[in-house]
PDB file of C-alpha atoms in Angstrom:
ATOM      1  CA  MET A 289     107.958 123.180 130.776  1.00 44.00           C
ATOM      2  CA  ASP A 290     108.231 120.851 127.318  1.00 51.00           C
ATOM      3  CA  SER A 291     105.781 121.167 124.409  1.00 57.00           C
ATOM      4  CA  ASN A 292     103.924 118.464 123.857  1.00 59.00           C
ATOM      5  CA  SER A 293     105.845 117.600 120.465  1.00 75.00           C
ATOM      6  CA  ASN A 294     103.059 116.582 118.169  1.00 92.00           C
ATOM      7  CA  THR A 295     100.000 118.449 119.555  1.00 96.00           C
ATOM      8  CA  VAL A 296      98.728 121.497 117.165  1.00 98.00           C
ATOM      9  CA  VAL A 297      96.144 123.356 118.015  1.00 98.00           C
ATOM     10  CA  VAL A 298      94.072 125.620 115.261  1.00 98.00           C
ATOM     11  CA  THR A 299      91.560 128.132 116.029  1.00 98.00           C
ATOM     12  CA  GLY A 300      89.147 130.332 114.250  1.00 98.00           C
ATOM     13  CA  PHE A 301      86.655 132.633 115.146  1.00 98.00           C
ATOM     14  CA  GLY A 302      82.871 132.968 115.653  1.00 97.00           C
ATOM     15  CA  PRO A 303      80.501 134.991 114.547  1.00 94.00           C
ATOM     16  CA  PHE A 304      80.831 138.875 114.475  1.00 91.00           C
ATOM     17  CA  ARG A 305      78.986 142.249 113.098  1.00 89.00           C
ATOM     18  CA  GLN A 306      77.704 141.323 109.604  1.00 89.00           C
ATOM     19  CA  HIS A 307      79.680 138.376 109.346  1.00 90.00           C
ATOM     20  CA  LEU A 308      77.279 135.649 110.786  1.00 92.00           C
ATOM     21  CA  ILE A 309      79.136 132.804 108.880  1.00 94.00           C
ATOM     22  CA  ASN A 310      82.722 133.474 109.910  1.00 96.00           C
ATOM     23  CA  SER A 311      85.281 132.224 107.112  1.00 97.00           C
ATOM     24  CA  SER A 312      88.262 131.339 109.504  1.00 98.00           C
ATOM     25  CA  TRP A 313      86.235 128.869 111.668  1.00 98.00           C
ATOM     26  CA  GLU A 314      84.455 127.341 108.241  1.00 98.00           C
ATOM     27  CA  ALA A 315      88.099 127.243 106.985  1.00 98.00           C
ATOM     28  CA  VAL A 316      89.203 125.372 110.122  1.00 98.00           C
ATOM     29  CA  LYS A 317      86.594 123.030 110.185  1.00 98.00           C
ATOM     30  CA  GLU A 318      87.780 122.232 106.625  1.00 98.00           C
ATOM     31  CA  MET A 319      91.058 121.655 107.594  1.00 98.00           C
ATOM     32  CA  SER A 320      90.650 119.317 110.305  1.00 98.00           C
ATOM     33  CA  LYS A 321      88.900 116.856 107.843  1.00 98.00           C
ATOM     34  CA  LEU A 322      92.093 116.758 105.839  1.00 98.00           C
ATOM     35  CA  GLY A 323      94.541 116.492 109.001  1.00 97.00           C
ATOM     36  CA  LEU A 324      98.034 117.637 109.437  1.00 97.00           C
ATOM     37  CA  GLY A 325      99.502 114.089 109.152  1.00 92.00           C
ATOM     38  CA  GLU A 326      99.241 111.008 110.764  1.00 90.00           C
ATOM     39  CA  ASN A 327     101.602 111.770 113.585  1.00 92.00           C
ATOM     40  CA  ILE A 328     100.039 115.181 114.335  1.00 96.00           C
ATOM     41  CA  ASP A 329      97.531 115.450 117.244  1.00 96.00           C
ATOM     42  CA  LEU A 330      95.328 118.288 116.006  1.00 97.00           C
ATOM     43  CA  HIS A 331      93.168 120.175 118.230  1.00 98.00           C
ATOM     44  CA  ILE A 332      90.648 122.996 116.807  1.00 98.00           C
ATOM     45  CA  MET A 333      88.797 125.512 118.650  1.00 98.00           C
ATOM     46  CA  GLN A 334      86.669 128.344 118.379  1.00 98.00           C
ATOM     47  CA  LEU A 335      87.435 131.903 119.787  1.00 98.00           C
ATOM     48  CA  PRO A 336      84.644 134.102 120.416  1.00 97.00           C
ATOM     49  CA  VAL A 337      85.306 137.797 119.044  1.00 97.00           C
ATOM     50  CA  ALA A 338      85.621 138.868 122.500  1.00 97.00           C
ATOM     51  CA  TYR A 339      88.602 140.105 124.163  1.00 97.00           C
ATOM     52  CA  GLN A 340      88.779 138.611 127.399  1.00 97.00           C
ATOM     53  CA  LYS A 341      87.241 135.636 126.443  1.00 97.00           C
ATOM     54  CA  ALA A 342      89.688 134.969 123.701  1.00 98.00           C
ATOM     55  CA  LYS A 343      92.598 135.625 126.154  1.00 97.00           C
ATOM     56  CA  GLU A 344      91.474 133.288 128.512  1.00 98.00           C
ATOM     57  CA  LEU A 345      91.043 130.514 126.031  1.00 98.00           C
ATOM     58  CA  VAL A 346      94.435 131.221 124.421  1.00 98.00           C
ATOM     59  CA  CYS A 347      96.246 130.699 128.595  1.00 98.00           C
ATOM     60  CA  LYS A 348      93.817 127.708 128.511  1.00 98.00           C
ATOM     61  CA  ILE A 349      95.470 126.449 125.320  1.00 98.00           C
ATOM     62  CA  TRP A 350      98.880 126.773 126.243  1.00 98.00           C
ATOM     63  CA  GLY A 351      98.603 125.864 130.033  1.00 97.00           C
ATOM     64  CA  THR A 352      96.951 122.456 129.221  1.00 96.00           C
ATOM     65  CA  LEU A 353      98.011 121.342 125.827  1.00 96.00           C
ATOM     66  CA  GLN A 354     101.189 122.747 125.955  1.00 95.00           C
ATOM     67  CA  PRO A 355     101.102 122.387 121.913  1.00 97.00           C
ATOM     68  CA  LEU A 356     104.233 122.311 119.679  1.00 96.00           C
ATOM     69  CA  LEU A 357     102.433 125.158 117.785  1.00 97.00           C
ATOM     70  CA  THR A 358      99.277 127.183 117.997  1.00 98.00           C
ATOM     71  CA  VAL A 359      98.108 128.384 114.945  1.00 98.00           C
ATOM     72  CA  HIS A 360      95.356 130.996 114.923  1.00 98.00           C
ATOM     73  CA  ILE A 361      93.055 131.763 111.758  1.00 98.00           C
ATOM     74  CA  GLY A 362      91.187 135.081 111.165  1.00 98.00           C
ATOM     75  CA  LEU A 363      88.951 136.673 108.956  1.00 96.00           C
ATOM     76  CA  ALA A 364      90.184 139.671 107.067  1.00 93.00           C
ATOM     77  CA  SER A 365      86.923 141.299 106.107  1.00 83.00           C
ATOM     78  CA  SER A 366      88.762 143.988 103.650  1.00 77.00           C
ATOM     79  CA  SER A 367      90.751 141.439 101.931  1.00 66.00           C
ATOM     80  CA  LYS A 368      89.788 140.199  98.286  1.00 79.00           C
ATOM     81  CA  ALA A 369      91.064 136.871  97.819  1.00 83.00           C
ATOM     82  CA  ILE A 370      94.172 136.757  99.514  1.00 94.00           C
ATOM     83  CA  ILE A 371      95.686 134.965 102.508  1.00 96.00           C
ATOM     84  CA  ILE A 372      97.542 136.596 104.727  1.00 97.00           C
ATOM     85  CA  LEU A 373     100.630 135.423 106.795  1.00 98.00           C
ATOM     86  CA  GLU A 374     101.161 137.710 110.048  1.00 98.00           C
ATOM     87  CA  GLN A 375     104.421 137.643 111.579  1.00 98.00           C
ATOM     88  CA  CYS A 376     103.819 139.571 114.844  1.00 98.00           C
ATOM     89  CA  GLY A 377     101.532 140.660 117.384  1.00 98.00           C
ATOM     90  CA  LYS A 378     101.287 143.947 119.073  1.00 98.00           C
ATOM     91  CA  ASN A 379     100.412 144.806 122.554  1.00 98.00           C
ATOM     92  CA  LYS A 380      99.003 148.091 122.100  1.00 97.00           C
ATOM     93  CA  GLY A 381      96.321 150.293 120.151  1.00 97.00           C
ATOM     94  CA  TYR A 382      93.251 148.263 120.825  1.00 97.00           C
ATOM     95  CA  LYS A 383      90.475 150.861 120.691  1.00 96.00           C
ATOM     96  CA  GLU A 384      87.750 148.965 119.044  1.00 95.00           C
ATOM     97  CA  MET A 385      84.855 147.299 120.814  1.00 95.00           C
ATOM     98  CA  ASP A 386      84.521 143.738 120.902  1.00 96.00           C
ATOM     99  CA  VAL A 387      81.093 141.656 120.493  1.00 94.00           C
ATOM    100  CA  CYS A 388      80.549 142.063 123.982  1.00 95.00           C
ATOM    101  CA  GLY A 389      80.791 146.077 123.937  1.00 95.00           C
ATOM    102  CA  PHE A 390      84.060 145.675 125.532  1.00 96.00           C
ATOM    103  CA  CYS A 391      87.608 147.318 124.769  1.00 96.00           C
ATOM    104  CA  PRO A 392      90.576 146.644 126.722  1.00 95.00           C
ATOM    105  CA  GLU A 393      92.061 148.802 129.564  1.00 85.00           C
ATOM    106  CA  ASP A 394      94.554 151.339 128.116  1.00 93.00           C
ATOM    107  CA  GLY A 395      94.210 149.793 124.722  1.00 96.00           C
ATOM    108  CA  CYS A 396      96.617 147.234 125.853  1.00 97.00           C
ATOM    109  CA  CYS A 397      97.117 143.295 125.954  1.00 97.00           C
ATOM    110  CA  LEU A 398      99.370 142.916 128.774  1.00 96.00           C
ATOM    111  CA  LEU A 399     100.477 145.798 130.602  1.00 93.00           C
ATOM    112  CA  ASP A 400     103.978 145.047 131.173  1.00 93.00           C
ATOM    113  CA  GLY A 401     104.590 143.167 127.808  1.00 96.00           C
ATOM    114  CA  PRO A 402     106.617 144.001 124.856  1.00 98.00           C
ATOM    115  CA  GLU A 403     105.935 146.435 122.387  1.00 98.00           C
ATOM    116  CA  LYS A 404     105.535 143.524 119.912  1.00 97.00           C
ATOM    117  CA  ILE A 405     106.335 139.999 119.648  1.00 98.00           C
ATOM    118  CA  GLU A 406     107.389 137.919 116.589  1.00 98.00           C
ATOM    119  CA  SER A 407     106.603 134.325 115.723  1.00 98.00           C
ATOM    120  CA  THR A 408     109.477 131.953 115.986  1.00 97.00           C
ATOM    121  CA  ILE A 409     107.832 131.144 112.539  1.00 98.00           C
ATOM    122  CA  ASN A 410     109.419 132.919 109.392  1.00 98.00           C
ATOM    123  CA  MET A 411     106.595 134.078 107.747  1.00 97.00           C
ATOM    124  CA  LYS A 412     108.968 135.213 104.909  1.00 97.00           C
ATOM    125  CA  THR A 413     110.786 131.903 104.461  1.00 96.00           C
ATOM    126  CA  LEU A 414     106.835 130.237 104.519  1.00 96.00           C
ATOM    127  CA  TRP A 415     105.917 132.951 101.923  1.00 96.00           C
ATOM    128  CA  LYS A 416     108.440 132.231  99.669  1.00 95.00           C
ATOM    129  CA  ASN A 417     108.226 128.357  99.868  1.00 94.00           C
ATOM    130  CA  ILE A 418     104.489 127.899  99.173  1.00 94.00           C
ATOM    131  CA  SER A 419     102.282 128.627  96.466  1.00 91.00           C
ATOM    132  CA  VAL A 420      98.426 127.731  96.740  1.00 93.00           C
ATOM    133  CA  GLU A 421      96.659 127.722  93.030  1.00 92.00           C
ATOM    134  CA  GLY A 422      93.412 130.523  92.804  1.00 91.00           C
ATOM    135  CA  ILE A 423      94.577 132.969  95.509  1.00 93.00           C
ATOM    136  CA  ASP A 424      97.537 134.935  96.431  1.00 94.00           C
ATOM    137  CA  ILE A 425      99.359 134.701  99.659  1.00 95.00           C
ATOM    138  CA  VAL A 426     101.050 137.815 101.091  1.00 95.00           C
ATOM    139  CA  PHE A 427     103.424 138.572 104.034  1.00 96.00           C
ATOM    140  CA  SER A 428     102.247 141.173 107.018  1.00 97.00           C
ATOM    141  CA  ARG A 429     103.576 142.663 110.031  1.00 96.00           C
ATOM    142  CA  ASP A 430     100.461 144.132 111.204  1.00 96.00           C
ATOM    143  CA  ALA A 431      97.640 142.091 112.244  1.00 95.00           C
ATOM    144  CA  GLY A 432      95.122 144.861 112.423  1.00 95.00           C
ATOM    145  CA  ARG A 433      94.744 145.858 116.269  1.00 95.00           C
ATOM    146  CA  TYR A 434      91.408 143.995 116.656  1.00 95.00           C
ATOM    147  CA  ILE A 435      90.643 140.681 118.246  1.00 96.00           C
ATOM    148  CA  CYS A 436      92.814 138.933 115.948  1.00 97.00           C
ATOM    149  CA  ASP A 437      95.958 141.158 116.756  1.00 97.00           C
ATOM    150  CA  TYR A 438      95.067 140.830 120.417  1.00 98.00           C
ATOM    151  CA  THR A 439      94.674 137.146 120.509  1.00 98.00           C
ATOM    152  CA  TYR A 440      97.920 136.748 118.304  1.00 98.00           C
ATOM    153  CA  TYR A 441      99.835 138.836 120.801  1.00 98.00           C
ATOM    154  CA  THR A 442      98.496 136.758 123.733  1.00 98.00           C
ATOM    155  CA  SER A 443      99.329 133.191 122.384  1.00 98.00           C
ATOM    156  CA  LEU A 444     102.996 134.658 121.317  1.00 98.00           C
ATOM    157  CA  TYR A 445     103.534 135.802 125.019  1.00 98.00           C
ATOM    158  CA  TYR A 446     102.428 132.195 126.439  1.00 98.00           C
ATOM    159  CA  GLY A 447     103.596 130.322 123.890  1.00 98.00           C
ATOM    160  CA  ASN A 448     107.069 131.772 123.792  1.00 97.00           C
ATOM    161  CA  GLY A 449     106.584 132.818 120.093  1.00 98.00           C
ATOM    162  CA  LYS A 450     105.464 129.537 118.868  1.00 97.00           C
ATOM    163  CA  ALA A 451     102.251 130.813 117.610  1.00 98.00           C
ATOM    164  CA  ALA A 452     101.060 131.734 114.126  1.00 98.00           C
ATOM    165  CA  PHE A 453      98.268 133.896 112.360  1.00 98.00           C
ATOM    166  CA  ILE A 454      96.818 133.446 109.212  1.00 98.00           C
ATOM    167  CA  HIS A 455      94.002 136.143 108.030  1.00 97.00           C
ATOM    168  CA  VAL A 456      91.622 134.707 105.108  1.00 97.00           C
ATOM    169  CA  PRO A 457      89.328 135.984 103.049  1.00 96.00           C
ATOM    170  CA  PRO A 458      85.155 135.921 103.337  1.00 95.00           C
ATOM    171  CA  LEU A 459      83.853 132.839 101.876  1.00 95.00           C
ATOM    172  CA  SER A 460      82.769 133.538  98.050  1.00 93.00           C
ATOM    173  CA  LYS A 461      81.895 131.473  95.098  1.00 92.00           C
ATOM    174  CA  LEU A 462      85.686 131.233  94.481  1.00 88.00           C
ATOM    175  CA  VAL A 463      87.200 130.867  97.963  1.00 94.00           C
ATOM    176  CA  THR A 464      84.922 128.092  99.503  1.00 96.00           C
ATOM    177  CA  ALA A 465      85.052 127.018 102.958  1.00 97.00           C
ATOM    178  CA  ASP A 466      86.669 123.470 101.048  1.00 97.00           C
ATOM    179  CA  PHE A 467      89.120 125.244  99.484  1.00 97.00           C
ATOM    180  CA  LEU A 468      90.348 127.569 102.469  1.00 98.00           C
ATOM    181  CA  GLY A 469      90.674 124.347 104.423  1.00 98.00           C
ATOM    182  CA  LYS A 470      93.085 122.742 101.872  1.00 98.00           C
ATOM    183  CA  ALA A 471      94.966 126.160 101.500  1.00 98.00           C
ATOM    184  CA  LEU A 472      95.364 126.040 105.433  1.00 98.00           C
ATOM    185  CA  GLN A 473      96.695 122.395 105.058  1.00 98.00           C
ATOM    186  CA  ILE A 474      99.445 123.242 102.873  1.00 97.00           C
ATOM    187  CA  ILE A 475     100.386 126.201 104.931  1.00 98.00           C
ATOM    188  CA  ILE A 476     100.351 124.518 108.269  1.00 98.00           C
ATOM    189  CA  VAL A 477     101.981 121.544 106.949  1.00 96.00           C
ATOM    190  CA  GLU A 478     104.874 124.017 105.684  1.00 96.00           C
ATOM    191  CA  MET A 479     105.054 125.868 108.970  1.00 97.00           C
ATOM    192  CA  LEU A 480     105.808 122.461 111.182  1.00 96.00           C
ATOM    193  CA  LYS A 481     108.786 121.632 108.725  1.00 94.00           C
ATOM    194  CA  GLN A 482     109.921 124.943 110.280  1.00 95.00           C
ATOM    195  CA  CYS A 483     109.084 123.496 113.820  1.00 90.00           C
ATOM    196  CA  GLY A 484     110.764 120.100 113.134  1.00 81.00           C
ATOM    197  CA  GLU A 485     114.315 121.760 111.971  1.00 69.00           C
ATOM    198  CA  LYS A 486     114.436 123.772 115.155  1.00 59.00           C
ATOM    199  CA  ASN A 487     113.611 120.318 117.115  1.00 54.00           C
ATOM    200  CA  GLU A 488     116.300 118.024 115.407  1.00 49.00           C
TER     201      GLU A 488
END
């Protein structure tokens, strides 16, 4: 199964809890206006903050679009003005209920899946190579054991590691959707350089 070498899928999440506007989706919409370069066929999709539904949509992305890379954007509600690059997804420890009041069986993504899966994108290299004026970018190995982490793990599993996850902060006067959209564009374009190096 060959990936479509110029298809990139970027997802954000819908509303949950007190976050009636999810900055991740707002940022993705802004980023899509900017695009990722002429030769990239960009698809964006909103995922619900629901384990099963998010998993189904992620499986669909990999099954139908077979992208070069899928980048999931999530909201880190605790984070101040920082963007977090997540290196890996974890399989177990999902105890929090989603918007449907559902929690995964055994707190697990995939019963026979590995403990964790690393992204083929080297986030540390990425983190060293980019800077976005006006916001700090940090590197992380723990995506937080909620829908974000669950989605990331699922995507890494079905996409053979060709997935990435970026946590963005809530919107504020300083951190606007437009600002985050530009930041995502810079980060994802840099990720694609890594993909390009692997394909040459």
